[in-house]
Short mmCIF file of C-alpha atoms in Angstrom, two decimals:
data_model
loop_
_atom_site.label_atom_id
_atom_site.label_comp_id
_atom_site.label_asym_id
_atom_site.label_seq_id
_atom_site.Cartn_x
_atom_site.Cartn_y
_atom_site.Cartn_z
CA UNK J 247 -100.52 -116.08 -48.05
CA UNK J 248 -103.27 -114.27 -45.84
CA UNK J 249 -104.61 -110.70 -44.43
CA UNK J 250 -104.41 -110.75 -40.72
CA UNK J 251 -105.91 -106.74 -38.88
CA UNK J 252 -105.52 -107.31 -35.49
CA UNK J 253 -108.17 -105.29 -34.31
CA UNK J 254 -108.13 -103.19 -30.92
CA UNK J 255 -108.51 -104.55 -28.28
CA UNK J 256 -111.23 -103.97 -25.39
CA UNK J 257 -108.53 -102.43 -22.37
CA UNK J 258 -111.66 -102.91 -19.70
CA UNK J 259 -113.12 -100.44 -17.53
CA UNK J 260 -115.91 -99.37 -20.64
CA UNK J 261 -112.67 -97.32 -22.51
CA UNK J 262 -114.43 -97.27 -25.87
CA UNK J 263 -111.05 -94.63 -27.33
CA UNK J 264 -108.00 -94.95 -26.29
CA UNK J 265 -104.65 -92.52 -27.59
CA UNK J 266 -102.06 -94.37 -29.49
CA UNK J 267 -99.40 -93.38 -28.16
CA UNK J 268 -96.39 -95.60 -29.66
CA UNK J 269 -95.42 -98.07 -32.14
CA UNK J 270 -92.74 -100.55 -31.89
CA UNK J 271 -93.08 -101.53 -35.57
CA UNK J 272 -92.71 -99.80 -39.64
CA UNK J 273 -94.73 -101.21 -43.04
CA UNK J 274 -92.49 -104.63 -44.25
CA UNK J 275 -91.02 -105.28 -40.77
CA UNK J 276 -91.60 -109.07 -40.36
CA UNK J 277 -92.99 -110.11 -36.54
CA UNK J 278 -93.00 -112.00 -33.35
CA UNK J 279 -96.11 -113.76 -32.00
CA UNK J 280 -95.81 -111.86 -28.68
CA UNK J 281 -93.71 -108.83 -29.51
CA UNK J 282 -95.02 -105.96 -29.33
CA UNK J 283 -97.02 -103.64 -31.77
CA UNK J 284 -98.06 -100.39 -30.30
CA UNK J 285 -98.63 -98.64 -26.85
CA UNK J 286 -101.68 -97.18 -26.73
CA UNK J 287 -103.03 -94.58 -23.83
CA UNK J 288 -106.34 -94.43 -21.30
CA UNK J 289 -106.78 -92.18 -18.74
CA UNK J 290 -105.64 -94.51 -16.52
CA UNK J 291 -102.39 -96.66 -18.06
CA UNK J 292 -100.67 -96.94 -21.07
CA UNK J 293 -100.47 -100.28 -22.28
CA UNK J 294 -99.24 -102.52 -25.02
CA UNK J 295 -100.68 -104.21 -27.70
CA UNK J 296 -98.74 -108.21 -28.45
CA UNK J 297 -99.13 -108.99 -31.64
CA UNK J 298 -101.22 -112.53 -31.39
CA UNK J 299 -99.47 -114.08 -34.95
CA UNK J 300 -96.24 -114.02 -36.81
CA UNK J 301 -96.34 -112.08 -40.06
CA UNK J 302 -95.60 -108.68 -41.89
CA UNK J 303 -96.52 -105.52 -41.35
CA UNK J 304 -98.70 -104.84 -44.65
CA UNK J 305 -99.82 -101.23 -43.08
CA UNK J 306 -101.02 -99.09 -39.26
CA UNK J 307 -104.54 -98.75 -39.10
CA UNK J 308 -103.11 -94.75 -37.33
CA UNK J 309 -100.70 -91.74 -36.68
CA UNK J 310 -98.79 -91.79 -33.10
CA UNK J 311 -101.39 -89.06 -31.19
CA UNK J 312 -103.77 -90.15 -33.17
CA UNK J 313 -107.13 -91.56 -30.95
CA UNK J 314 -108.24 -94.47 -32.43
CA UNK J 315 -112.12 -96.62 -31.18
CA UNK J 316 -112.19 -99.40 -29.75
CA UNK J 317 -112.79 -102.19 -32.34
CA UNK J 318 -111.70 -100.22 -35.24
CA UNK J 319 -107.92 -101.20 -37.19
CA UNK J 320 -105.35 -101.13 -35.22
CA UNK J 321 -102.40 -103.48 -37.19
CA UNK J 322 -102.61 -104.93 -40.77
CA UNK J 323 -100.29 -108.26 -41.25
CA UNK J 324 -99.42 -110.75 -43.80
CA UNK J 325 -99.21 -113.99 -42.55
CA UNK J 326 -98.71 -117.60 -44.28
CA UNK J 327 -102.53 -119.01 -44.19
CA UNK J 328 -106.13 -117.37 -44.98
CA UNK J 329 -105.70 -115.37 -42.07
CA UNK J 330 -109.07 -113.71 -40.65
CA UNK J 331 -109.58 -111.70 -43.79
CA UNK J 332 -111.79 -113.36 -46.39
CA UNK J 333 -110.22 -112.42 -50.29
CA UNK J 334 -111.77 -110.39 -52.33
CA UNK J 335 -112.13 -107.90 -49.19
CA UNK J 336 -110.67 -104.32 -49.34
CA UNK J 337 -107.81 -103.24 -48.17
CA UNK J 338 -105.79 -100.13 -47.77
CA UNK J 339 -103.07 -98.75 -48.52
CA UNK J 340 -100.06 -99.60 -47.19
CA UNK J 341 -99.01 -96.45 -45.47
CA UNK J 342 -96.59 -95.38 -42.33
CA UNK J 343 -97.93 -94.61 -39.78
CA UNK J 344 -96.02 -91.15 -38.15
CA UNK J 345 -92.66 -92.63 -36.56
CA UNK J 346 -93.23 -92.40 -33.34
CA UNK J 347 -92.84 -90.05 -30.64
CA UNK J 348 -89.53 -90.79 -27.90
CA UNK J 349 -91.33 -89.12 -25.25
CA UNK J 350 -94.74 -91.75 -25.90
CA UNK J 351 -93.06 -94.92 -26.39
CA UNK J 352 -90.73 -94.07 -23.32
CA UNK J 353 -94.05 -93.43 -21.55
CA UNK J 354 -94.53 -95.04 -18.22
CA UNK J 355 -96.84 -98.29 -17.80
CA UNK J 356 -99.53 -95.37 -15.55
CA UNK J 357 -100.67 -92.50 -15.22
CA UNK J 358 -102.31 -90.51 -12.35
CA UNK J 359 -104.37 -87.46 -11.95
CA UNK J 360 -101.01 -84.31 -12.18
CA UNK J 361 -100.42 -81.78 -9.24
CA UNK J 362 -96.90 -80.51 -9.87
CA UNK J 363 -93.72 -81.06 -9.90
CA UNK J 364 -90.92 -82.87 -7.26
CA UNK J 365 -87.98 -83.30 -6.99
CA UNK J 366 -86.47 -84.31 -11.38
CA UNK J 367 -85.20 -87.67 -11.52
CA UNK J 368 -81.99 -86.83 -13.59
CA UNK J 369 -82.39 -89.59 -16.99
CA UNK J 370 -80.00 -91.70 -16.31
CA UNK J 371 -78.44 -93.56 -19.42
CA UNK J 372 -79.49 -97.26 -19.32
CA UNK J 373 -76.45 -100.23 -18.11
CA UNK J 374 -74.07 -100.88 -20.37
CA UNK J 375 -74.72 -104.39 -21.51
CA UNK J 376 -71.57 -106.66 -20.75
CA UNK J 377 -69.40 -107.17 -25.43
CA UNK J 378 -71.09 -110.64 -25.43
CA UNK J 379 -74.29 -110.14 -25.07
CA UNK J 380 -74.95 -107.40 -27.59
CA UNK J 381 -76.56 -107.39 -30.65
CA UNK J 382 -74.15 -107.26 -33.46
CA UNK J 383 -74.14 -103.75 -34.96
CA UNK J 384 -72.29 -102.94 -37.98
CA UNK J 385 -72.31 -99.39 -39.59
CA UNK J 386 -74.76 -100.39 -42.27
CA UNK J 387 -77.00 -101.68 -40.25
CA UNK J 388 -77.94 -97.71 -39.04
CA UNK J 389 -81.16 -96.35 -40.52
CA UNK J 390 -81.42 -93.35 -42.30
CA UNK J 391 -83.39 -90.52 -42.57
CA UNK J 392 -85.58 -89.22 -45.01
CA UNK J 393 -84.98 -84.98 -44.76
CA UNK J 394 -87.12 -83.03 -42.95
CA UNK J 395 -87.96 -87.52 -40.90
CA UNK J 396 -87.13 -86.31 -37.33
CA UNK J 397 -84.58 -88.38 -35.71
CA UNK J 398 -86.26 -91.08 -33.27
CA UNK J 399 -84.83 -91.21 -29.03
CA UNK J 400 -85.45 -91.47 -26.05
CA UNK J 401 -85.01 -88.17 -23.37
CA UNK J 402 -82.49 -89.66 -22.02
CA UNK J 403 -80.20 -90.00 -25.11
CA UNK J 404 -81.36 -86.79 -26.14
CA UNK J 405 -80.61 -84.79 -23.20
CA UNK J 406 -77.68 -86.67 -23.06
CA UNK J 407 -77.07 -85.92 -26.99
CA UNK J 408 -78.12 -82.00 -25.47
CA UNK J 409 -75.21 -81.91 -22.64
CA UNK J 410 -72.94 -83.14 -25.13
CA UNK J 411 -73.93 -80.81 -27.73
CA UNK J 412 -75.16 -83.23 -30.28
CA UNK J 413 -77.57 -83.00 -33.22
CA UNK J 414 -79.23 -85.36 -33.16
CA UNK J 415 -80.57 -85.43 -37.09
CA UNK J 416 -76.93 -86.12 -37.91
CA UNK J 417 -76.78 -89.26 -35.64
CA UNK J 418 -77.74 -92.59 -36.95
CA UNK J 419 -79.69 -94.86 -35.56
CA UNK J 420 -79.88 -98.53 -35.04
CA UNK J 421 -82.11 -98.70 -32.86
CA UNK J 422 -86.32 -100.45 -33.87
CA UNK J 423 -87.44 -98.07 -36.59
CA UNK J 424 -84.14 -95.84 -37.06
CA UNK J 425 -84.27 -95.04 -33.00
CA UNK J 426 -80.51 -93.55 -32.23
CA UNK J 427 -79.81 -95.68 -29.08
CA UNK J 428 -76.55 -94.47 -26.49
CA UNK J 429 -74.07 -96.91 -28.22
CA UNK J 430 -75.71 -94.74 -31.76
CA UNK J 431 -74.35 -91.54 -29.20
CA UNK J 432 -71.06 -93.35 -27.81
CA UNK J 433 -70.37 -94.65 -32.60
CA UNK J 434 -70.83 -90.82 -33.65
CA UNK J 435 -68.74 -89.21 -31.10
CA UNK J 436 -66.12 -91.91 -31.73
CA UNK J 437 -66.31 -90.65 -35.59
CA UNK J 438 -65.74 -86.95 -34.41
CA UNK J 439 -63.02 -88.39 -33.61
CA UNK J 440 -63.19 -88.52 -29.49
CA UNK J 441 -63.99 -84.87 -29.80
CA UNK J 442 -65.83 -84.08 -26.55
CA UNK J 443 -68.79 -81.47 -28.25
CA UNK J 444 -69.81 -79.84 -24.71
CA UNK J 445 -72.93 -77.68 -24.52
CA UNK J 446 -71.57 -74.03 -25.58
CA UNK J 447 -68.06 -75.39 -27.40
CA UNK J 448 -70.19 -73.86 -29.95
CA UNK J 449 -70.88 -71.14 -28.98
CA UNK J 450 -71.43 -67.98 -30.58
CA UNK J 451 -72.38 -70.02 -33.72
CA UNK J 452 -76.06 -68.74 -35.44
CA UNK J 453 -79.08 -71.57 -34.40
CA UNK J 454 -81.60 -71.88 -37.03
CA UNK J 455 -82.70 -75.15 -36.14
CA UNK J 456 -86.38 -76.25 -34.96
CA UNK J 457 -87.84 -78.71 -33.70
CA UNK J 458 -92.07 -79.74 -33.36
CA UNK J 459 -93.06 -81.76 -30.27
CA UNK J 460 -96.59 -82.97 -30.57
CA UNK J 461 -97.46 -83.54 -26.42
CA UNK J 462 -99.03 -87.26 -26.16
CA UNK J 463 -99.85 -90.01 -24.47
CA UNK J 464 -98.91 -89.19 -20.86
CA UNK J 465 -98.02 -85.43 -21.44
CA UNK J 466 -101.12 -84.90 -23.00
CA UNK J 467 -103.15 -86.58 -20.44
CA UNK J 468 -101.25 -84.26 -17.78
CA UNK J 469 -102.24 -80.89 -19.92
CA UNK J 470 -105.60 -81.60 -20.05
CA UNK J 471 -105.89 -82.15 -16.23
CA UNK J 472 -104.55 -78.79 -15.11
CA UNK J 473 -106.45 -77.39 -17.90
CA UNK J 474 -109.32 -79.16 -16.53
CA UNK J 475 -108.26 -78.37 -12.47
CA UNK J 476 -107.74 -74.62 -12.70
CA UNK J 477 -110.53 -74.28 -14.61
CA UNK J 478 -113.26 -75.57 -12.58
CA UNK J 479 -111.46 -75.03 -9.41
CA UNK J 480 -110.63 -71.10 -8.13
CA UNK J 481 -107.94 -71.50 -6.27
CA UNK J 482 -106.45 -70.21 -3.43
CA UNK J 483 -103.42 -69.76 -1.94
CA UNK J 484 -101.84 -70.02 1.61
CA UNK J 485 -98.16 -68.98 2.23
CA UNK J 486 -96.64 -69.91 5.50
CA UNK J 487 -93.25 -69.82 6.71
CA UNK J 488 -92.01 -72.56 9.32
CA UNK J 489 -89.63 -72.96 11.50
CA UNK J 490 -88.16 -76.32 11.23
CA UNK J 491 -84.80 -75.92 13.57
CA UNK J 492 -85.91 -79.18 16.06
CA UNK J 493 -88.34 -80.72 13.59
CA UNK J 494 -85.21 -81.01 11.34
CA UNK J 495 -82.90 -82.47 14.83
CA UNK J 496 -85.25 -85.33 15.98
CA UNK J 497 -84.95 -86.43 12.18
CA UNK J 498 -81.57 -86.36 12.29
CA UNK J 499 -81.29 -88.29 16.29
CA UNK J 500 -83.82 -90.71 14.60
CA UNK J 501 -81.97 -91.18 11.32
CA UNK J 502 -78.37 -91.31 13.81
CA UNK J 503 -80.47 -93.98 15.94
CA UNK J 504 -82.52 -95.56 13.81
CA UNK J 505 -81.99 -94.95 10.06
CA UNK J 506 -79.86 -98.63 9.49
CA UNK J 507 -82.03 -101.00 11.15
CA UNK J 508 -85.21 -98.99 10.18
CA UNK J 509 -84.07 -96.75 6.72
CA UNK J 510 -83.97 -93.10 6.61
CA UNK J 511 -86.12 -90.24 7.65
CA UNK J 512 -87.13 -87.56 4.65
CA UNK J 513 -89.17 -84.46 5.88
CA UNK J 514 -92.01 -85.78 3.64
CA UNK J 515 -93.30 -88.01 6.88
CA UNK J 516 -93.00 -85.64 9.00
CA UNK J 517 -95.32 -83.66 6.61
CA UNK J 518 -97.70 -86.37 6.89
CA UNK J 519 -97.53 -87.13 10.08
CA UNK J 520 -98.40 -83.23 11.18
CA UNK J 521 -101.74 -83.22 8.12
CA UNK J 522 -102.94 -87.22 9.39
CA UNK J 523 -103.19 -84.84 13.25
CA UNK J 524 -104.41 -81.89 11.71
CA UNK J 525 -106.86 -83.01 9.55
CA UNK J 526 -109.00 -84.58 12.39
CA UNK J 527 -110.20 -81.10 12.34
CA UNK J 528 -110.53 -80.00 9.46
CA UNK J 529 -112.19 -83.07 8.27
CA UNK J 530 -113.73 -80.99 5.15
CA UNK J 531 -109.73 -79.88 3.69
CA UNK J 532 -109.69 -83.78 3.66
CA UNK J 533 -112.16 -84.85 0.56
CA UNK J 534 -113.63 -84.54 -2.35
CA UNK J 535 -116.39 -82.27 -4.58
CA UNK J 536 -117.87 -84.07 -6.96
CA UNK J 537 -118.88 -80.52 -8.56
CA UNK J 538 -121.07 -81.34 -11.13
CA UNK J 539 -123.62 -83.49 -8.60
CA UNK J 540 -122.89 -80.52 -5.93
CA UNK J 541 -121.57 -82.79 -3.19
CA UNK J 542 -118.49 -83.43 -1.65
CA UNK J 543 -117.56 -86.35 -0.22
CA UNK J 544 -115.51 -86.04 2.99
CA UNK J 545 -112.93 -89.13 4.22
CA UNK J 546 -112.01 -90.53 7.59
CA UNK J 547 -109.19 -92.75 6.00
CA UNK J 548 -106.58 -90.09 4.95
CA UNK J 549 -104.93 -90.85 1.53
CA UNK J 550 -101.93 -88.87 1.06
CA UNK J 551 -100.64 -88.30 -3.09
CA UNK J 552 -97.40 -87.87 -3.47
CA UNK J 553 -95.83 -86.03 -6.47
CA UNK J 554 -93.31 -87.50 -8.50
CA UNK J 555 -91.49 -87.05 -10.85
CA UNK J 556 -90.64 -89.72 -14.08
CA UNK J 557 -88.50 -90.09 -16.61
CA UNK J 558 -91.94 -89.30 -18.94
CA UNK J 559 -93.99 -86.91 -16.64
CA UNK J 560 -95.69 -86.11 -13.45
CA UNK J 561 -98.27 -88.97 -11.99
CA UNK J 562 -99.40 -89.12 -8.36
CA UNK J 563 -98.93 -92.55 -6.75
CA UNK J 564 -100.80 -92.92 -3.03
CA UNK J 565 -100.13 -94.20 -0.01
CA UNK J 566 -103.71 -95.00 1.33
CA UNK J 567 -104.57 -94.97 5.35
CA UNK J 568 -101.23 -92.76 6.54
CA UNK J 569 -103.12 -91.99 9.57
CA UNK J 570 -102.20 -95.82 11.13
CA UNK J 571 -98.91 -94.94 9.33
CA UNK J 572 -95.71 -95.08 11.88
CA UNK J 573 -92.89 -92.46 10.17
CA UNK J 574 -90.70 -94.95 8.86
CA UNK J 575 -93.93 -96.50 7.57
CA UNK J 576 -94.39 -94.21 5.57
CA UNK J 577 -90.82 -93.35 4.78
CA UNK J 578 -91.34 -96.33 3.13
CA UNK J 579 -94.29 -96.91 1.55
CA UNK J 580 -92.88 -93.65 0.13
CA UNK J 581 -90.07 -94.73 -1.54
CA UNK J 582 -91.23 -98.03 -3.01
CA UNK J 583 -94.31 -95.82 -4.04
CA UNK J 584 -91.28 -93.52 -6.33
CA UNK J 585 -89.15 -96.23 -7.44
CA UNK J 586 -92.32 -97.47 -8.37
CA UNK J 587 -93.64 -94.35 -10.52
CA UNK J 588 -89.97 -94.78 -12.26
CA UNK J 589 -89.63 -97.90 -13.35
CA UNK J 590 -93.25 -98.05 -14.56
CA UNK J 591 -94.13 -101.22 -12.55
CA UNK J 592 -97.15 -98.89 -10.69
CA UNK J 593 -100.83 -100.00 -10.70
CA UNK J 594 -103.89 -98.28 -10.65
CA UNK J 595 -104.44 -98.83 -7.80
CA UNK J 596 -101.62 -96.97 -6.55
CA UNK J 597 -102.03 -93.99 -8.60
CA UNK J 598 -105.40 -92.52 -8.04
CA UNK J 599 -108.69 -91.98 -5.08
CA UNK J 600 -105.58 -90.01 -3.02
CA UNK J 601 -107.53 -87.74 -0.58
CA UNK J 602 -105.36 -84.39 -0.30
CA UNK J 603 -101.65 -84.87 -1.83
CA UNK J 604 -98.07 -83.07 -1.36
CA UNK J 605 -95.62 -82.10 -3.54
CA UNK J 606 -92.24 -81.18 -3.41
CA UNK J 607 -89.55 -79.67 -5.37
CA UNK J 608 -87.51 -81.27 -3.56
CA UNK J 609 -84.12 -79.31 -3.05
CA UNK J 610 -85.07 -76.78 -5.86
CA UNK J 611 -88.29 -76.27 -3.67
CA UNK J 612 -87.58 -72.68 -3.89
CA UNK J 613 -88.74 -69.53 -1.09
CA UNK J 614 -92.91 -69.62 -2.77
CA UNK J 615 -95.46 -71.88 -5.37
CA UNK J 616 -98.54 -72.02 -6.58
CA UNK J 617 -99.48 -75.68 -6.62
CA UNK J 618 -102.48 -77.24 -8.91
CA UNK J 619 -104.99 -79.06 -6.77
CA UNK J 620 -105.19 -82.66 -8.26
CA UNK J 621 -108.92 -82.96 -8.84
CA UNK J 622 -111.55 -83.84 -7.99
CA UNK J 623 -109.06 -83.00 -3.87
CA UNK J 624 -109.61 -79.68 -2.27
CA UNK J 625 -106.51 -79.26 -0.88
CA UNK J 626 -103.18 -79.57 -2.04
CA UNK J 627 -99.38 -78.92 0.33
CA UNK J 628 -96.78 -77.64 -1.86
CA UNK J 629 -92.80 -78.01 0.41
CA UNK J 630 -90.63 -75.46 -0.49
CA UNK J 631 -86.50 -74.98 0.08
CA UNK J 632 -84.66 -75.69 4.02
CA UNK J 633 -83.16 -72.72 4.54
CA UNK J 634 -80.67 -71.26 7.40
CA UNK J 635 -81.60 -67.47 7.91
CA UNK J 636 -81.01 -65.04 10.92
CA UNK J 637 -84.05 -64.38 13.22
CA UNK J 638 -84.56 -63.28 16.86
CA UNK J 639 -85.64 -65.26 19.80
CA UNK J 640 -86.12 -64.84 23.03
CA UNK J 641 -84.66 -61.68 21.89
CA UNK J 642 -81.59 -62.51 20.51
CA UNK J 643 -80.63 -63.02 16.99
CA UNK J 644 -79.76 -66.62 16.07
CA UNK J 645 -79.47 -68.06 12.87
CA UNK J 646 -82.22 -70.87 12.48
CA UNK J 647 -83.56 -73.48 9.65
CA UNK J 648 -86.34 -72.00 7.56
CA UNK J 649 -88.72 -73.48 5.42
CA UNK J 650 -92.27 -72.33 3.44
CA UNK J 651 -95.33 -74.28 2.52
CA UNK J 652 -97.44 -73.29 -0.51
CA UNK J 653 -100.39 -74.58 -0.27
CA UNK J 654 -103.85 -74.26 -2.36
CA UNK J 655 -107.12 -75.26 -1.53
CA UNK J 656 -110.31 -75.11 -3.67
CA UNK J 657 -112.64 -71.77 -2.57
CA UNK J 658 -116.03 -73.56 -3.00
CA UNK J 659 -115.88 -75.61 -0.13
CA UNK J 660 -112.33 -74.41 1.72
CA UNK J 661 -113.14 -71.36 3.43
CA UNK J 662 -110.17 -68.65 3.39
CA UNK J 663 -110.69 -68.53 7.44
CA UNK J 664 -110.29 -73.11 7.43
CA UNK J 665 -107.87 -73.13 4.76
CA UNK J 666 -105.59 -70.43 7.29
CA UNK J 667 -106.12 -72.54 10.42
CA UNK J 668 -105.46 -76.28 9.23
CA UNK J 669 -101.61 -74.61 7.88
CA UNK J 670 -101.34 -72.94 12.18
CA UNK J 671 -102.09 -76.03 13.05
CA UNK J 672 -99.77 -78.19 10.76
CA UNK J 673 -97.43 -75.51 11.36
CA UNK J 674 -97.63 -75.57 15.16
CA UNK J 675 -96.82 -79.31 14.89
CA UNK J 676 -94.35 -78.92 13.40
CA UNK J 677 -92.88 -76.04 15.24
CA UNK J 678 -93.57 -78.42 18.23
CA UNK J 679 -92.75 -81.54 17.58
CA UNK J 680 -92.76 -83.85 20.04
CA UNK J 681 -97.19 -82.54 19.61
CA UNK J 682 -97.20 -85.42 16.56
CA UNK J 683 -97.14 -87.88 19.32
CA UNK J 684 -99.43 -86.91 22.01
CA UNK J 685 -102.52 -88.60 21.79
#
């Protein structure tokens, strides 16, 4: 038998260190060739590190949340044959790394610079497998936790447990490293006699439980980007009310006529079109500011970031060359990017290079928001909820569909007057939607 050390690989792009965001194995586990060992995160991506050999885990080289240098020891395996460590070489004492945190292990494969949240995507439990395809699972296969050990579970499992009123610390986990699966929740419910433990069923009962959740992986990147944006950019926010009655009528007509053949239109493609047209007169807003070099780069191309909420956190995929797209092309691209973010398939080129960002809380839109600029851009436009309210038109009180646009700008390079004029130009286009298509 020999020892094989797997080092932190060079992921490319000149990266010297990465963050360890999740382990797929623990000390004593048998490992197959190409089996995932760990997830590590760079500034742009979460990368899965596979095993190049067959062996048994002897020691783990770091704990979840630890920043590790490229070339450092990631994991040590016992293998058949000589391995890649000379006999007699010093071997560190085996120590189990901290249990992988659920949010980190379930993080999407790519990250991007955050703005503010879009409409949250409701986490769904994975589809039930046919009984014949499920791995055999016995009550004895569940991994017991030591006193004080935190339970491992994905965000979807945690949310479902919360909705059911289940304390995860009491649920045995049968997944890798004792991870709690949806099947474990089902088994726990059956063990409780099938009773529904809806939240509130234990009303008035004292609770003294606490949970410490390390801010690691994607959540750490989001926190860092948010702090960097607010620290480096003096934000100027501007809110304007828009009458979108005619715009919504147009959208309904277009969907009625073309929805089945071309796809349904949401508000976002129409807003993106209005921004494309308005930016022709305000090139200083379709820009990125390198404050270290003291250079503002203005772009002819309009690459719009679409802030998108995933199970792992907020990401901003980029709709490139919005100026060359019609409404349906925009709608299809927005839908494709959102799906890519939520299923973790978005690539690096899809998550960088935006020149201005749109953010929306969807049906949760509220009345006013103060969106955070997606550094190093200089502007972001936020969509709030559409509400029907009485308004005065031609001396009469009528029902109108009204919506606020909440926007933020980098006051170092965008004057307040220019920001207000830009939003007023967007407003004029949305309130007279025919002007969106007049060249």
